[in-house]
Amino acid sequence: MYCRGATAIILTYDVNLPQSLVELEDRFLGLTDTASTDCLFAIVGNKVDLREKGAVESQEKEGCSPVLAGGGSASPKVPKQVQPEDAVALYKKILKYKMLDEKDMPAAEQMCFETSAKSGHNVDLLFETLFDMVVPMILRQRAQGLPQTVDISNYKPPKRTKSGCCA
């Protein structure tokens, strides 16, 4: 019901709770059945703003950009429990479940994001990426198929007949 005819679906989990990724798969994979056949799937790990400071510092040493924005937050820092590879694995599992060929779909690395709704980290990137992919798909579908609306301008109501009980 939630995904009927969807062109894109955003599946979100908490990067600090491994169970949230498991539940995402268990609860929502079946709901994707009603999405359009060429639907895009984005797997989004949220709450990266809650990562513990040590994890951010180790990323900086490895040459990755830090994910915390805004400096001193009163939120408690917790260790990140779900890795990007886990999201990639779920993305590939969804493609297999939907019987989609990985070669015909965007790369998993392009469709898996880590965001922070609190700080806004990567939220724009997520929606810009989906927008750039969805708009051409919609335009292509419109050019190839039937219109998505029904024309009722030439509708003629059926003639009324007298019923036997009230004549």
Coordinates of C-alpha atoms in Angstrom, one line a residue:
M1 CA 0.0 0.0 0.0
Y2 CA 2.8 2.4 0.8
C3 CA 4.8 1.8 -2.3
R4 CA 2.1 1.3 -4.9
G5 CA 3.5 2.5 -8.2
A6 CA 6.5 4.2 -6.6
T7 CA 9.4 5.3 -8.8
A8 CA 11.7 5.5 -5.8
I9 CA 11.7 4.2 -2.3
I10 CA 13.8 5.4 0.6
L11 CA 14.4 2.7 3.2
T12 CA 15.9 4.2 6.4
Y13 CA 17.6 2.6 9.4
D14 CA 19.6 3.8 12.4
V15 CA 23.4 3.4 12.0
N16 CA 23.7 2.9 15.7
L17 CA 21.2 0.0 16.0
P18 CA 21.9 -3.1 14.0
Q19 CA 18.5 -4.4 14.7
S20 CA 16.9 -1.5 12.8
L21 CA 18.6 -2.8 9.6
V22 CA 17.3 -6.3 10.2
E23 CA 13.8 -5.0 10.9
L24 CA 13.9 -2.9 7.8
E25 CA 14.5 -6.0 5.7
D26 CA 12.0 -8.1 7.6
R27 CA 9.1 -5.6 7.7
F28 CA 9.4 -3.6 4.5
L29 CA 10.9 -5.8 1.9
G30 CA 7.5 -7.3 1.0
L31 CA 6.0 -3.8 0.7
T32 CA 8.2 -3.1 -2.3
D33 CA 6.2 -5.7 -4.3
T34 CA 3.7 -3.0 -5.4
A35 CA 6.3 -0.5 -6.5
S36 CA 6.9 0.0 -10.3
T37 CA 9.1 -2.6 -11.9
D38 CA 12.0 -0.2 -12.5
C39 CA 11.7 1.4 -9.0
L40 CA 14.9 2.9 -7.5
F41 CA 15.8 1.9 -3.9
A42 CA 17.9 4.1 -1.6
I43 CA 19.2 2.6 1.6
V44 CA 19.7 5.3 4.1
G45 CA 21.5 5.1 7.5
N46 CA 20.4 7.9 9.7
K47 CA 21.7 9.4 12.9
V48 CA 25.3 9.7 12.0
D49 CA 25.4 12.7 14.2
L50 CA 25.3 10.4 17.2
R51 CA 28.5 8.5 16.3
E52 CA 31.2 8.6 19.0
K53 CA 34.0 11.1 18.5
G54 CA 36.7 8.5 18.2
A55 CA 35.1 7.0 15.1
V56 CA 35.1 10.4 13.5
E57 CA 38.7 11.0 14.3
S58 CA 39.7 7.6 12.9
Q59 CA 37.9 8.4 9.7
E60 CA 39.7 11.8 9.4
K61 CA 43.0 9.9 9.7
E62 CA 42.0 7.6 6.9
G63 CA 41.2 10.6 4.7
C64 CA 37.4 10.5 4.9
S65 CA 35.5 13.6 5.6
P66 CA 34.0 14.0 9.1
V67 CA 30.2 13.4 9.4
L68 CA 29.5 15.6 12.4
A69 CA 28.3 19.2 11.8
G70 CA 27.7 22.0 14.1
G71 CA 30.3 21.3 16.7
G72 CA 29.3 20.8 20.3
S73 CA 26.1 18.8 20.5
A74 CA 24.4 17.8 23.7
S75 CA 23.5 14.4 22.2
P76 CA 25.3 11.4 23.6
K77 CA 27.8 9.9 21.2
V78 CA 27.5 6.2 20.6
P79 CA 29.6 3.8 18.5
K80 CA 28.4 3.2 15.0
Q81 CA 27.1 -0.3 14.8
V82 CA 26.0 -0.7 11.2
Q83 CA 28.7 -0.3 8.5
P84 CA 28.1 0.9 4.9
E85 CA 28.9 -2.6 3.7
D86 CA 25.8 -3.8 5.5
A87 CA 23.6 -1.3 3.6
V88 CA 25.2 -2.4 0.3
A89 CA 24.4 -6.0 1.1
L90 CA 20.8 -5.1 1.8
Y91 CA 20.6 -3.2 -1.5
K92 CA 21.9 -6.2 -3.4
K93 CA 19.4 -8.4 -1.5
I94 CA 16.6 -6.1 -2.6
L95 CA 17.6 -6.3 -6.2
K96 CA 17.8 -10.1 -6.0
Y97 CA 14.4 -10.2 -4.3
K98 CA 12.9 -8.0 -7.0
M99 CA 14.7 -10.1 -9.6
L100 CA 16.5 -7.1 -11.0
D101 CA 19.8 -7.3 -12.7
E102 CA 22.5 -5.3 -10.9
K103 CA 23.9 -4.2 -14.3
D104 CA 20.6 -2.5 -15.1
M105 CA 20.3 -0.7 -11.8
P106 CA 22.4 2.1 -10.2
A107 CA 25.5 0.8 -8.3
A108 CA 24.9 -0.1 -4.7
E109 CA 27.5 2.5 -3.6
Q110 CA 25.6 5.2 -5.4
M111 CA 22.3 4.2 -3.7
C112 CA 23.4 3.8 -0.1
F113 CA 23.7 6.9 2.1
E114 CA 24.6 7.9 5.6
T115 CA 22.7 11.0 6.8
S116 CA 21.8 13.0 9.8
A117 CA 18.3 14.4 9.9
K118 CA 19.4 16.5 12.9
S119 CA 22.4 18.2 11.2
G120 CA 21.3 17.8 7.6
H121 CA 24.4 15.9 6.7
N122 CA 24.0 14.3 3.2
V123 CA 20.2 14.8 3.2
D124 CA 20.5 17.2 0.2
L125 CA 22.8 14.7 -1.6
L126 CA 20.3 11.9 -1.1
F127 CA 17.3 13.8 -2.6
E128 CA 19.4 15.4 -5.4
T129 CA 20.7 12.0 -6.4
L130 CA 17.2 10.5 -6.4
F131 CA 15.8 13.5 -8.2
D132 CA 18.5 13.3 -10.9
M133 CA 17.6 9.6 -11.5
V134 CA 13.8 9.8 -11.1
V135 CA 13.0 12.7 -13.4
P136 CA 14.4 11.1 -16.6
M137 CA 12.6 7.8 -15.7
I138 CA 9.3 9.6 -15.4
L139 CA 9.8 11.5 -18.6
R140 CA 10.7 8.2 -20.4
Q141 CA 7.7 6.4 -19.0
R142 CA 5.4 9.3 -20.1
A143 CA 6.9 9.2 -23.6
Q144 CA 6.4 5.4 -24.0
G145 CA 3.2 4.7 -22.3
L146 CA -0.4 5.6 -21.9
P147 CA -1.4 8.7 -20.0
Q148 CA -1.7 8.4 -16.2
T149 CA -5.1 10.1 -16.3
V150 CA -8.6 9.2 -17.6
D151 CA -10.4 11.4 -20.1
I152 CA -14.0 11.7 -19.1
S153 CA -15.0 14.6 -21.4
N154 CA -16.7 12.2 -23.8
Y155 CA -18.4 10.2 -21.2
K156 CA -22.1 9.5 -21.8
P157 CA -24.2 8.2 -18.9
P158 CA -26.2 5.1 -19.6
K159 CA -29.9 5.6 -20.4
R160 CA -32.2 5.2 -17.4
T161 CA -34.8 2.5 -17.5
K162 CA -37.9 2.2 -15.5
S163 CA -37.6 -0.3 -12.7
G164 CA -40.4 -2.7 -12.2
C165 CA -41.2 -1.8 -8.6
C166 CA -41.7 1.9 -8.8
A167 CA -43.3 2.4 -12.2

